[in-house]
XYZ file of C-alpha atoms in Angstrom:
695
model
C 0.883 -78.081 -24.592
C -1.484 -79.153 -21.876
C -3.832 -76.162 -21.467
C -7.392 -77.291 -22.138
C -8.441 -73.657 -22.619
C -5.930 -73.278 -25.451
C -7.109 -76.533 -27.008
C -10.697 -75.343 -26.794
C -9.768 -71.971 -28.301
C -8.066 -73.738 -31.190
C -11.059 -76.008 -31.683
C -13.510 -73.105 -31.763
C -11.398 -71.310 -34.373
C -11.181 -74.509 -36.417
C -14.953 -74.716 -36.287
C -15.189 -71.126 -37.455
C -12.853 -71.862 -40.383
C -14.923 -74.957 -41.248
C -18.173 -72.979 -41.142
C -16.658 -70.151 -43.178
C -15.625 -72.538 -45.941
C -19.099 -74.090 -45.901
C -20.964 -70.800 -46.058
C -18.735 -69.527 -48.875
C -19.411 -72.704 -50.848
C -23.154 -72.456 -50.214
C -23.211 -68.843 -51.399
C -21.023 -68.957 -54.475
C -23.167 -66.370 -56.222
C -22.405 -63.909 -53.418
C -18.786 -64.945 -52.853
C -17.981 -64.065 -56.433
C -14.380 -62.944 -55.984
C -11.701 -65.628 -56.158
C -10.634 -66.985 -52.787
C -8.969 -69.886 -51.038
C -9.732 -71.337 -47.626
C -7.527 -72.898 -44.980
C -9.347 -76.237 -44.807
C -6.789 -78.875 -43.840
C -4.183 -76.305 -42.799
C -5.932 -75.028 -39.672
C -3.774 -76.727 -37.026
C -0.334 -75.491 -38.079
C -1.702 -72.037 -38.850
C -3.284 -71.644 -35.421
C -0.151 -72.983 -33.776
C 1.922 -70.361 -35.594
C -0.489 -67.578 -34.661
C -0.538 -68.579 -30.986
C 3.281 -68.464 -30.877
C 3.514 -64.832 -31.936
C 3.542 -61.668 -29.843
C 2.329 -58.182 -30.847
C 5.878 -56.898 -31.442
C 6.577 -59.667 -33.978
C 6.063 -59.754 -37.739
C 4.208 -62.273 -39.872
C 3.520 -62.653 -43.577
C 0.619 -65.023 -44.205
C -0.018 -66.390 -47.667
C -3.333 -66.635 -49.487
C -4.534 -69.800 -47.714
C -3.848 -68.529 -44.185
C -7.277 -67.452 -42.956
C -6.923 -69.680 -39.847
C -3.642 -67.960 -39.003
C -5.503 -64.654 -39.146
C -8.277 -66.011 -36.931
C -5.598 -67.151 -34.498
C -4.125 -63.649 -34.392
C -7.496 -62.287 -33.305
C -9.111 -61.113 -36.529
C -12.820 -61.911 -36.627
C -14.698 -63.768 -39.361
C -16.485 -60.496 -40.115
C -13.204 -58.656 -40.665
C -11.993 -61.381 -43.014
C -15.328 -61.516 -44.851
C -15.170 -57.807 -45.599
C -12.102 -58.566 -47.678
C -13.678 -61.690 -49.157
C -16.542 -59.568 -50.489
C -14.310 -56.547 -51.353
C -16.244 -54.190 -49.107
C -15.463 -50.589 -48.224
C -14.697 -51.349 -44.587
C -12.147 -54.048 -45.396
C -9.441 -52.877 -42.980
C -6.688 -54.535 -44.969
C -7.216 -52.988 -48.383
C -10.522 -51.163 -48.667
C -11.863 -53.706 -51.150
C -8.799 -53.780 -53.388
C -7.146 -57.090 -52.507
C -8.009 -60.772 -52.576
C -9.276 -62.685 -49.561
C -6.626 -63.549 -46.981
C -4.235 -60.915 -48.331
C -3.866 -58.897 -45.140
C -1.840 -55.839 -44.320
C -1.957 -54.667 -40.744
C -0.304 -51.989 -38.675
C -1.944 -51.507 -35.316
C -1.983 -52.440 -31.671
C -2.286 -55.886 -30.184
C -1.249 -57.922 -33.212
C 1.958 -58.548 -35.174
C 2.722 -56.224 -38.076
C 1.740 -57.655 -41.469
C 3.221 -56.002 -44.556
C 1.414 -56.080 -47.881
C 2.217 -58.969 -50.183
C 1.053 -60.014 -53.601
C -0.505 -63.236 -54.846
C 2.597 -63.993 -56.898
C 3.778 -67.361 -55.588
C 6.726 -67.076 -53.233
C 7.270 -63.368 -53.876
C 6.515 -62.471 -50.248
C 9.609 -64.317 -49.037
C 12.061 -61.585 -50.061
C 10.189 -58.593 -48.561
C 9.592 -60.590 -45.391
C 13.257 -61.511 -45.147
C 13.870 -57.775 -45.503
C 11.905 -57.359 -42.246
C 14.318 -59.718 -40.496
C 17.217 -57.839 -42.075
C 15.814 -54.609 -40.610
C 15.480 -56.142 -37.152
C 19.118 -57.199 -37.276
C 20.140 -53.713 -38.402
C 18.324 -52.092 -35.474
C 19.894 -54.587 -33.080
C 23.367 -53.829 -34.451
C 22.751 -50.089 -34.294
C 21.537 -50.225 -30.715
C 24.395 -52.390 -29.444
C 26.684 -49.382 -29.547
C 25.993 -45.905 -28.298
C 22.719 -44.747 -29.784
C 23.384 -42.187 -32.534
C 21.638 -38.833 -32.121
C 18.359 -38.491 -33.957
C 17.497 -42.188 -33.962
C 13.841 -42.877 -33.407
C 13.859 -46.448 -32.156
C 10.766 -48.325 -33.399
C 8.455 -49.712 -30.763
C 9.069 -53.355 -31.658
C 12.658 -52.952 -30.454
C 11.522 -51.957 -26.952
C 9.649 -55.158 -26.093
C 10.747 -57.491 -23.300
C 11.734 -60.165 -25.811
C 13.454 -59.736 -29.191
C 11.113 -59.646 -32.203
C 11.007 -62.435 -34.750
C 9.518 -62.862 -38.213
C 7.400 -65.707 -39.580
C 7.049 -66.056 -43.338
C 4.347 -68.507 -44.372
C 4.197 -70.196 -47.776
C 3.095 -73.290 -49.624
C 5.603 -75.981 -50.519
C 5.196 -75.425 -54.261
C 6.522 -71.877 -53.856
C 9.896 -73.164 -52.657
C 10.834 -73.994 -56.241
C 10.800 -70.262 -57.060
C 14.285 -68.832 -57.569
C 13.490 -65.809 -55.451
C 12.845 -68.040 -52.446
C 16.395 -69.343 -52.744
C 17.701 -65.765 -52.872
C 15.947 -65.044 -49.577
C 17.215 -68.274 -47.994
C 20.756 -67.459 -49.112
C 20.643 -64.009 -47.554
C 19.008 -65.262 -44.356
C 21.663 -67.884 -43.698
C 24.530 -65.646 -44.793
C 23.490 -62.872 -42.395
C 21.882 -65.211 -39.819
C 18.564 -63.399 -39.622
C 15.815 -64.009 -37.029
C 13.199 -65.466 -39.370
C 11.107 -68.634 -39.488
C 10.018 -69.954 -42.873
C 6.791 -71.873 -42.291
C 6.214 -74.180 -45.254
C 2.781 -75.822 -45.492
C 3.095 -78.869 -47.718
C -0.206 -80.279 -48.981
C 1.395 -82.083 -51.959
C -0.331 -79.869 -54.508
C 0.625 -76.813 -56.572
C -2.776 -76.146 -58.136
C -3.117 -79.360 -60.194
C 0.568 -80.288 -60.121
C 1.663 -82.876 -57.584
C 4.889 -82.722 -55.630
C 6.216 -85.705 -57.570
C 5.733 -83.829 -60.840
C 7.182 -80.516 -59.728
C 10.091 -80.987 -57.329
C 12.896 -83.390 -56.570
C 12.717 -82.806 -52.816
C 10.475 -81.271 -50.215
C 11.257 -78.035 -48.382
C 12.826 -79.811 -45.404
C 15.251 -81.645 -47.679
C 15.901 -78.484 -49.693
C 16.765 -76.500 -46.554
C 19.648 -78.879 -45.848
C 21.541 -77.168 -48.651
C 21.488 -73.820 -46.848
C 24.267 -73.969 -44.279
C 23.125 -72.339 -41.054
C 19.388 -72.928 -41.565
C 17.721 -74.765 -38.708
C 14.997 -77.145 -39.847
C 12.284 -79.361 -38.454
C 9.326 -81.393 -39.725
C 5.931 -81.712 -38.101
C 2.526 -83.242 -38.750
C 0.732 -79.989 -39.500
C -2.676 -81.582 -39.019
C -1.933 -82.301 -35.334
C -2.527 -79.121 -33.350
C -0.622 -80.134 -30.218
C 2.413 -81.359 -32.150
C 2.344 -78.203 -34.269
C 1.998 -75.943 -31.238
C 4.913 -77.584 -29.434
C 7.159 -77.369 -32.489
C 6.286 -73.737 -33.169
C 6.793 -72.816 -29.522
C 10.219 -74.474 -29.508
C 11.308 -72.949 -32.819
C 10.106 -69.461 -31.893
C 11.954 -69.671 -28.576
C 15.106 -70.824 -30.369
C 14.983 -68.017 -32.926
C 14.299 -65.411 -30.236
C 17.380 -66.558 -28.387
C 19.825 -67.440 -31.167
C 18.729 -64.886 -33.827
C 19.174 -67.534 -36.534
C 16.887 -68.616 -39.393
C 14.731 -71.732 -39.177
C 12.501 -73.666 -41.565
C 9.430 -75.550 -40.344
C 8.101 -78.098 -42.829
C 4.493 -78.923 -41.942
C 2.760 -81.748 -43.794
C -0.942 -80.972 -44.160
C -3.956 -82.208 -46.124
C -5.728 -80.068 -48.686
C -9.449 -80.465 -48.082
C -10.919 -77.570 -50.012
C -10.491 -76.315 -53.533
C -7.269 -74.734 -54.698
C -9.354 -71.606 -55.122
C -13.019 -70.952 -55.688
C -12.221 -70.761 -59.391
C -10.042 -73.885 -59.621
C -12.174 -76.529 -57.973
C -10.873 -79.805 -56.610
C -13.149 -81.910 -58.795
C -11.345 -80.564 -61.852
C -8.199 -82.524 -61.087
C -8.502 -84.683 -57.929
C -9.991 -88.170 -57.739
C -12.120 -89.438 -54.859
C -9.545 -91.884 -53.495
C -6.842 -89.226 -53.255
C -9.193 -86.762 -51.586
C -10.386 -89.448 -49.164
C -6.797 -90.068 -48.068
C -6.447 -86.347 -47.268
C -9.759 -86.324 -45.363
C -8.340 -88.912 -42.960
C -5.986 -86.167 -41.695
C -8.593 -83.447 -41.171
C -7.241 -81.414 -38.186
C -10.692 -80.646 -36.731
C -11.867 -84.241 -36.057
C -8.355 -85.009 -34.768
C -8.542 -82.216 -32.202
C -12.130 -83.101 -31.329
C -11.095 -86.652 -30.499
C -8.213 -85.324 -28.394
C -10.585 -83.083 -26.436
C -13.000 -85.932 -25.777
C -10.092 -88.057 -24.560
C -9.049 -85.196 -22.256
C -12.466 -85.207 -20.591
C -14.269 -82.452 -22.467
C -17.913 -83.437 -22.798
C -19.748 -84.031 -26.051
C -22.254 -81.389 -24.999
C -19.560 -78.743 -24.592
C -18.069 -79.546 -27.992
C -21.492 -79.356 -29.625
C -22.010 -75.993 -27.915
C -18.704 -74.747 -29.326
C -19.622 -75.958 -32.802
C -23.043 -74.319 -32.677
C -21.577 -71.064 -31.339
C -18.972 -70.998 -34.131
C -21.587 -71.721 -36.788
C -23.878 -68.954 -35.506
C -20.994 -66.472 -35.281
C -20.020 -67.185 -38.867
C -23.588 -66.966 -40.152
C -24.219 -63.690 -38.342
C -20.912 -62.200 -39.502
C -21.561 -63.297 -43.069
C -24.986 -61.651 -43.143
C -23.474 -58.489 -41.705
C -20.637 -58.519 -44.252
C -23.011 -59.049 -47.167
C -24.982 -55.985 -46.026
C -21.849 -53.841 -45.570
C -21.367 -50.940 -48.004
C -19.419 -51.189 -51.230
C -16.337 -48.978 -51.710
C -16.928 -45.437 -52.955
C -15.872 -45.340 -56.593
C -14.517 -41.805 -56.212
C -11.799 -43.252 -53.955
C -10.496 -45.666 -56.587
C -7.394 -43.523 -57.200
C -6.543 -42.904 -53.539
C -3.226 -44.134 -52.119
C -1.309 -44.732 -55.324
C 1.433 -42.743 -53.608
C 1.909 -41.451 -50.104
C 2.177 -37.631 -49.966
C 5.722 -36.323 -50.248
C 6.976 -33.556 -47.941
C 9.191 -32.110 -50.693
C 7.084 -29.710 -52.745
C 9.417 -26.809 -53.542
C 13.042 -26.196 -54.430
C 15.098 -25.130 -51.428
C 18.728 -24.413 -50.582
C 21.532 -22.973 -52.692
C 21.939 -24.599 -56.105
C 25.218 -22.791 -56.862
C 26.733 -21.321 -53.684
C 29.305 -18.584 -54.185
C 32.798 -20.027 -54.438
C 31.624 -23.658 -54.613
C 33.915 -25.914 -56.635
C 32.527 -27.709 -59.667
C 31.909 -31.404 -59.111
C 31.160 -34.406 -61.299
C 27.777 -36.120 -61.275
C 29.235 -39.272 -59.744
C 30.581 -37.235 -56.840
C 27.316 -35.353 -56.472
C 25.563 -38.675 -55.789
C 28.288 -39.686 -53.354
C 28.103 -36.378 -51.483
C 24.305 -36.478 -51.340
C 24.267 -39.964 -49.821
C 27.039 -39.022 -47.406
C 25.005 -36.051 -46.147
C 21.881 -38.187 -45.898
C 23.638 -40.894 -43.905
C 25.272 -38.375 -41.581
C 21.870 -36.941 -40.749
C 19.774 -40.119 -40.764
C 21.002 -43.293 -39.027
C 18.028 -45.132 -40.524
C 19.566 -44.702 -43.996
C 21.681 -47.524 -45.371
C 23.160 -48.487 -48.738
C 23.582 -51.935 -50.226
C 23.950 -53.679 -53.557
C 26.548 -55.430 -55.673
C 30.135 -54.257 -55.082
C 29.150 -51.072 -53.227
C 30.973 -52.121 -50.054
C 34.278 -51.088 -48.569
C 36.583 -52.915 -50.958
C 35.410 -51.248 -54.199
C 32.711 -48.679 -53.449
C 30.737 -49.417 -56.606
C 31.894 -50.316 -60.085
C 31.762 -46.589 -60.891
C 33.245 -45.670 -57.484
C 29.934 -43.984 -56.775
C 29.963 -45.244 -53.169
C 33.708 -44.901 -52.513
C 34.569 -44.106 -48.855
C 30.985 -44.587 -47.589
C 31.640 -47.948 -45.896
C 34.737 -46.465 -44.241
C 32.690 -43.554 -42.943
C 29.560 -45.361 -41.796
C 30.574 -48.957 -41.178
C 29.879 -52.201 -42.961
C 26.556 -52.650 -41.172
C 25.261 -49.592 -43.085
C 27.101 -49.899 -46.408
C 27.577 -53.459 -47.602
C 27.736 -55.816 -50.544
C 25.086 -58.287 -51.579
C 25.410 -61.311 -53.790
C 24.266 -61.147 -57.416
C 20.639 -61.059 -56.327
C 18.785 -58.231 -58.022
C 15.438 -59.576 -56.822
C 16.609 -59.594 -53.214
C 18.234 -56.176 -53.480
C 14.989 -54.656 -54.778
C 12.389 -56.640 -52.827
C 14.034 -56.551 -49.409
C 13.477 -52.801 -49.309
C 9.743 -53.370 -48.772
C 10.424 -55.069 -45.456
C 13.183 -52.656 -44.520
C 10.911 -49.676 -45.130
C 8.038 -51.169 -43.121
C 10.419 -51.616 -40.180
C 11.413 -47.949 -40.112
C 14.480 -47.881 -42.348
C 15.132 -45.972 -45.580
C 17.258 -48.130 -47.864
C 19.232 -46.903 -50.867
C 20.091 -49.823 -53.138
C 21.845 -50.340 -56.450
C 21.888 -52.647 -59.412
C 25.053 -52.393 -61.454
C 23.591 -51.675 -64.894
C 20.144 -50.982 -66.301
C 20.480 -54.122 -68.422
C 20.524 -56.204 -65.229
C 17.459 -54.707 -63.584
C 15.106 -57.305 -65.034
C 15.626 -60.031 -62.375
C 14.391 -57.430 -59.890
C 11.245 -56.634 -61.858
C 9.095 -59.256 -60.129
C 9.646 -57.483 -56.835
C 9.409 -53.979 -58.270
C 6.112 -54.753 -60.023
C 4.332 -57.204 -57.726
C 5.447 -55.939 -54.322
C 6.880 -52.427 -54.218
C 4.729 -50.633 -56.769
C 1.437 -51.996 -55.411
C 2.159 -51.916 -51.675
C 0.810 -48.448 -50.912
C -2.291 -48.824 -53.074
C -3.275 -52.337 -52.009
C -2.611 -51.712 -48.318
C -4.893 -48.651 -48.516
C -1.977 -46.353 -47.766
C -0.514 -48.233 -44.791
C 2.676 -49.458 -46.437
C 4.258 -47.125 -48.967
C 7.772 -48.373 -49.671
C 10.362 -45.686 -49.026
C 13.417 -46.636 -51.064
C 15.797 -45.411 -53.752
C 16.917 -47.775 -56.498
C 20.014 -46.439 -58.256
C 20.435 -47.685 -61.834
C 23.430 -46.701 -64.022
C 22.085 -46.448 -67.545
C 22.874 -45.342 -71.084
C 25.459 -45.941 -73.776
C 28.843 -44.477 -74.579
C 32.325 -45.615 -75.542
C 31.669 -49.191 -76.613
C 29.933 -50.463 -73.490
C 28.284 -53.160 -75.538
C 24.903 -54.867 -75.499
C 24.633 -55.615 -71.765
C 26.068 -52.439 -70.267
C 24.483 -49.739 -72.400
C 20.733 -50.235 -72.312
C 18.049 -47.648 -71.596
C 15.041 -48.919 -69.644
C 12.907 -45.881 -68.852
C 9.932 -46.914 -70.989
C 9.819 -50.300 -69.305
C 10.006 -48.672 -65.877
C 7.359 -46.112 -66.743
C 4.919 -48.886 -67.602
C 4.898 -49.732 -63.882
C 2.356 -47.692 -61.951
C 3.184 -46.839 -58.342
C 6.871 -45.957 -58.740
C 8.621 -42.672 -59.517
C 11.378 -42.375 -62.113
C 14.083 -39.710 -61.933
C 16.760 -38.944 -64.549
C 19.230 -36.152 -63.610
C 21.560 -34.658 -66.205
C 23.766 -32.415 -64.038
C 25.641 -32.727 -60.765
C 23.388 -30.144 -59.112
C 20.263 -32.034 -60.104
C 21.808 -35.339 -59.092
C 22.327 -34.034 -55.572
C 19.018 -32.195 -55.287
C 16.959 -35.038 -56.717
C 18.736 -37.667 -54.610
C 17.724 -35.733 -51.492
C 14.121 -35.457 -52.699
C 14.044 -39.159 -53.534
C 15.265 -40.014 -50.046
C 12.575 -37.982 -48.311
C 9.862 -39.227 -50.649
C 7.967 -42.058 -48.891
C 7.510 -43.946 -52.179
C 9.704 -46.154 -54.413
C 11.992 -43.982 -56.553
C 14.193 -45.292 -59.368
C 17.123 -42.995 -60.165
C 18.438 -43.498 -63.676
C 22.022 -42.227 -63.764
C 23.723 -41.916 -67.139
C 27.186 -43.458 -67.052
C 28.368 -41.134 -69.803
C 27.565 -38.118 -67.607
C 29.170 -39.426 -64.400
C 32.597 -37.965 -65.205
C 31.747 -35.704 -68.191
C 34.177 -37.696 -70.304
C 31.939 -37.644 -73.355
C 32.759 -34.587 -75.514
C 30.123 -31.897 -75.099
C 29.009 -32.955 -71.607
C 31.304 -30.667 -69.640
C 28.313 -28.709 -68.320
C 27.151 -31.798 -66.422
C 29.778 -30.628 -63.922
C 28.310 -27.880 -61.757
C 29.159 -26.070 -58.537
C 28.223 -28.313 -55.632
C 24.899 -27.255 -54.099
C 24.793 -26.769 -50.356
C 23.658 -29.486 -47.946
C 20.109 -28.068 -47.843
C 19.585 -28.087 -51.594
C 16.653 -30.177 -52.745
C 14.673 -30.381 -56.006
C 11.083 -31.642 -55.859
C 10.302 -34.587 -58.083
C 8.152 -33.677 -61.064
C 9.666 -30.274 -61.808
C 11.423 -29.759 -65.131
C 13.990 -27.047 -65.868
C 14.556 -24.747 -68.813
C 18.208 -25.382 -69.605
C 18.431 -22.995 -72.515
C 16.056 -20.280 -73.687
C 15.436 -19.047 -77.210
C 15.572 -15.383 -78.100
C 12.217 -13.676 -77.702
C 12.217 -12.177 -81.178
C 12.676 -15.621 -82.730
C 9.787 -16.934 -80.634
C 7.539 -14.051 -81.698
C 8.418 -14.490 -85.375
C 7.755 -18.228 -85.329
C 11.403 -19.098 -85.943
C 11.980 -21.108 -82.763
C 11.461 -24.637 -81.479
C 11.599 -26.372 -78.130
C 13.402 -29.639 -77.408
C 11.855 -31.744 -74.627
C 14.504 -34.152 -73.393
C 16.491 -35.557 -70.471
C 19.808 -37.215 -69.690
C 22.286 -37.258 -72.570
C 19.657 -35.675 -74.800
C 20.270 -32.346 -73.057
C 23.828 -32.264 -74.388
C 22.986 -33.459 -77.896
C 20.397 -30.682 -78.052
C 22.848 -28.077 -76.747
C 25.448 -28.953 -79.338
C 22.883 -29.123 -82.114
C 21.514 -25.684 -81.208
C 24.884 -24.053 -81.885
C 24.053 -24.111 -85.584
C 20.710 -22.408 -84.880
C 21.707 -19.588 -82.535
C 18.926 -18.160 -80.407
C 16.255 -20.363 -81.959
C 16.244 -23.437 -79.721
C 14.860 -23.765 -76.226
C 15.781 -26.903 -74.245
C 13.649 -28.319 -71.440
C 15.245 -30.931 -69.196
C 12.464 -33.055 -67.715
C 14.671 -34.256 -64.805
C 11.808 -36.477 -63.562
C 10.000 -38.765 -65.992
C 7.277 -39.648 -63.506
C 5.768 -37.549 -62.099
C 6.152 -35.440 -65.229
C 6.103 -31.652 -65.341
C 3.365 -31.544 -67.963
C 2.512 -27.951 -67.123
C 6.000 -26.763 -68.105
C 6.091 -28.987 -71.194
C 2.757 -27.766 -72.569
C 3.503 -24.140 -71.707
C 6.777 -24.154 -73.629
C 5.387 -26.087 -76.595
C 2.511 -23.595 -76.895
C 4.997 -20.729 -76.791
C 7.007 -22.101 -79.717
C 4.532 -24.103 -81.788
C 7.297 -26.501 -82.852
C 8.605 -29.350 -80.691
C 11.109 -32.171 -80.760
C 10.990 -34.892 -78.124
C 14.489 -36.337 -77.866
C 15.458 -39.608 -76.173
C 18.356 -42.056 -76.114
C 15.986 -45.005 -76.042
C 14.966 -46.953 -79.097
C 12.286 -44.699 -80.542
C 9.532 -47.106 -81.554
C 6.832 -47.483 -78.841
C 8.922 -45.440 -76.415
C 8.077 -43.038 -73.597
C 9.163 -40.262 -75.978
C 6.602 -41.284 -78.600
C 3.883 -41.482 -75.961
C 4.829 -38.031 -74.676
C 4.763 -36.650 -78.220
C 1.227 -37.980 -78.577
C 0.110 -36.261 -75.386
C 1.736 -33.028 -76.480
C -0.018 -33.273 -79.825
C -3.379 -33.742 -78.140
C -2.979 -31.043 -75.474
C -1.261 -28.452 -77.659
C -3.022 -29.180 -80.945
C -4.254 -25.654 -81.636
C -0.836 -24.136 -80.875
C 1.258 -26.414 -83.091
C 2.574 -25.263 -86.430
C 3.266 -28.860 -87.425
C 3.303 -32.370 -85.896
C 5.556 -33.045 -82.929
C 8.845 -34.655 -83.977
C 10.478 -37.517 -82.088
C 14.078 -38.650 -82.309
C 15.514 -41.670 -80.538
C 17.842 -44.575 -81.165
C 17.304 -47.043 -83.977
C 14.849 -49.822 -83.215
C 17.486 -52.470 -82.463
C 17.360 -55.125 -79.713
C 20.679 -54.075 -78.174
C 23.468 -51.518 -78.383
C 26.257 -53.020 -80.514
C 29.790 -53.217 -79.121
C 31.628 -51.545 -82.001
C 31.769 -47.804 -81.332
C 30.959 -46.842 -84.906
C 27.922 -49.121 -84.853
C 26.979 -47.669 -81.475
C 27.195 -44.164 -82.927
C 25.094 -45.225 -85.899
C 22.392 -46.523 -83.569
C 22.211 -43.600 -81.138
C 21.082 -40.029 -81.650
C 23.919 -37.544 -82.098
C 24.133 -33.780 -82.151
C 24.346 -33.939 -85.935
C 21.162 -36.018 -86.202
C 19.390 -33.648 -83.806
C 20.564 -30.641 -85.812
C 19.098 -32.076 -89.015
C 15.725 -32.705 -87.391
C 15.636 -29.217 -85.857
C 16.564 -27.616 -89.165
C 13.730 -29.456 -90.900
C 11.361 -28.537 -88.071
C 12.160 -24.842 -88.398
C 11.905 -24.940 -92.181
C 8.422 -26.429 -91.885
């Protein structure tokens, strides 16, 4: 690196970062939202920014304001986010400072990421996974209908940089991303900025090795160390590593040692936990004086450097005044962009074509995905054991790898967090992933990603990055599955805002809802009851239906009346409606046999969005309602729904809404008699309905 103009550009941006930190500190009453600055990290961040091209991808972390300056964002643009202003281009005033999301011309794409330490590493590795998928797809003859994203048409191959602090490397999810990156040899650079602190915890307290040493355990990971306070050294290393990754398409880790000169955040100040001697040792490595001395040695005059410093200070002051005066967000827009609009708004196609053979629910899912993948080369399926050898533990993906190749249908390791979180990056890069976890009981390791990244991405990026994905989750109890293969998790899922939750109970709905979930640009969790897959449970034969045609689709949020009551019973007040889903549909059907013509059954099909209009309409028609669920009843979705029904239908109810669910036990017991004792049954439902009708 010998270009004096580049050195001067870096110095001016360092001066801007220095002035920004100073003006924020001097105006703490105005800069009231929590923020971090890049003081001490400027050199490596600018070096990384200067190495990127517009067709690349980068995920900065919360201390990376200098990286953003290096990409071409102005202090004013960053300050709009600092002050949570309406014109904040990243989030519209919803996100913390230096939490960018960008999709535009002239700069690398930046997906949304949370503040949760290290959580961005999985979604960002998903970006590299998507790049590799596009490269594999385009090596052969291009399939019809493929819209190749623009980043694949550049003169050089795209790469990904994922930036993080060294303390985040101890997170288990970082190791999941590293494992996948080296296994698949993905074109990603993990830039680790090591300032020896994790808030008030030192490296010696928190970790047995630094990130460079840790990376040695990941076979196939290139690695290098650099003095991250030296701009020239950092620039040369980043240039070399970026060139290597562009050419070899292999992962690399850059471990940059940097000082921490500012506070951890504006709310956790350095004087709370750092002594003067330790801070003084960090100040000796301040990147700005280092670069200033280098410029003087290269013949740049003191006058020119002073001019740069004064220009940077004035720019920052002017931008800050302008940002302070910028308008606040309109409060009426607070609920915008929770979801991206879905194109599927009405039921279409033939639900039961003439002469169509009846199929099982498990096959309905298989056929739906097959039709999706035939039509859409951007669709792919991955998860544990879904690949060619087994095709899913329930054979729900059997034959798909044979049909579409192992680059589109493949196994992952036991990495629920990676399976879930990688879809954020895949979706942002133009793909539509369908992923699986094996059982609902094992979804919890993926919750960090589902909650912190996927559910919030659309809202906190102001609509730029909805995550289009389907997460398939086999759920429910039957036949002695035991405590870790029988759980129901819908209430837990429904506590997450920003995802949709679907629960089909027939083959036709499985196929129609799977299609709708695929075309929905938002995260959709499909809960699939194992006991309904093959209709092996007595009384569930009607889960088998004629196979709908290839065009059949059911919009999310539309319930279905499965069984109607006789009109004369409704008029005489001798009827009730059961609001249910999944296995509850079949318990209610069997229970209603003892009350002929008196029981209406509504299958919700989608738990969120919920067809409240249908629910309230049918409850008002009958005046008596049972909400039936397989979940443990106490504090469940079913109880919450019963409360809403009670409030909205109060004047139409003959008596309080009843709820029936499983016993309030921590797990489903293995013994089948104990399992039966815990769960609702048709007999239990019948007793409740009889009492409901008797008043």
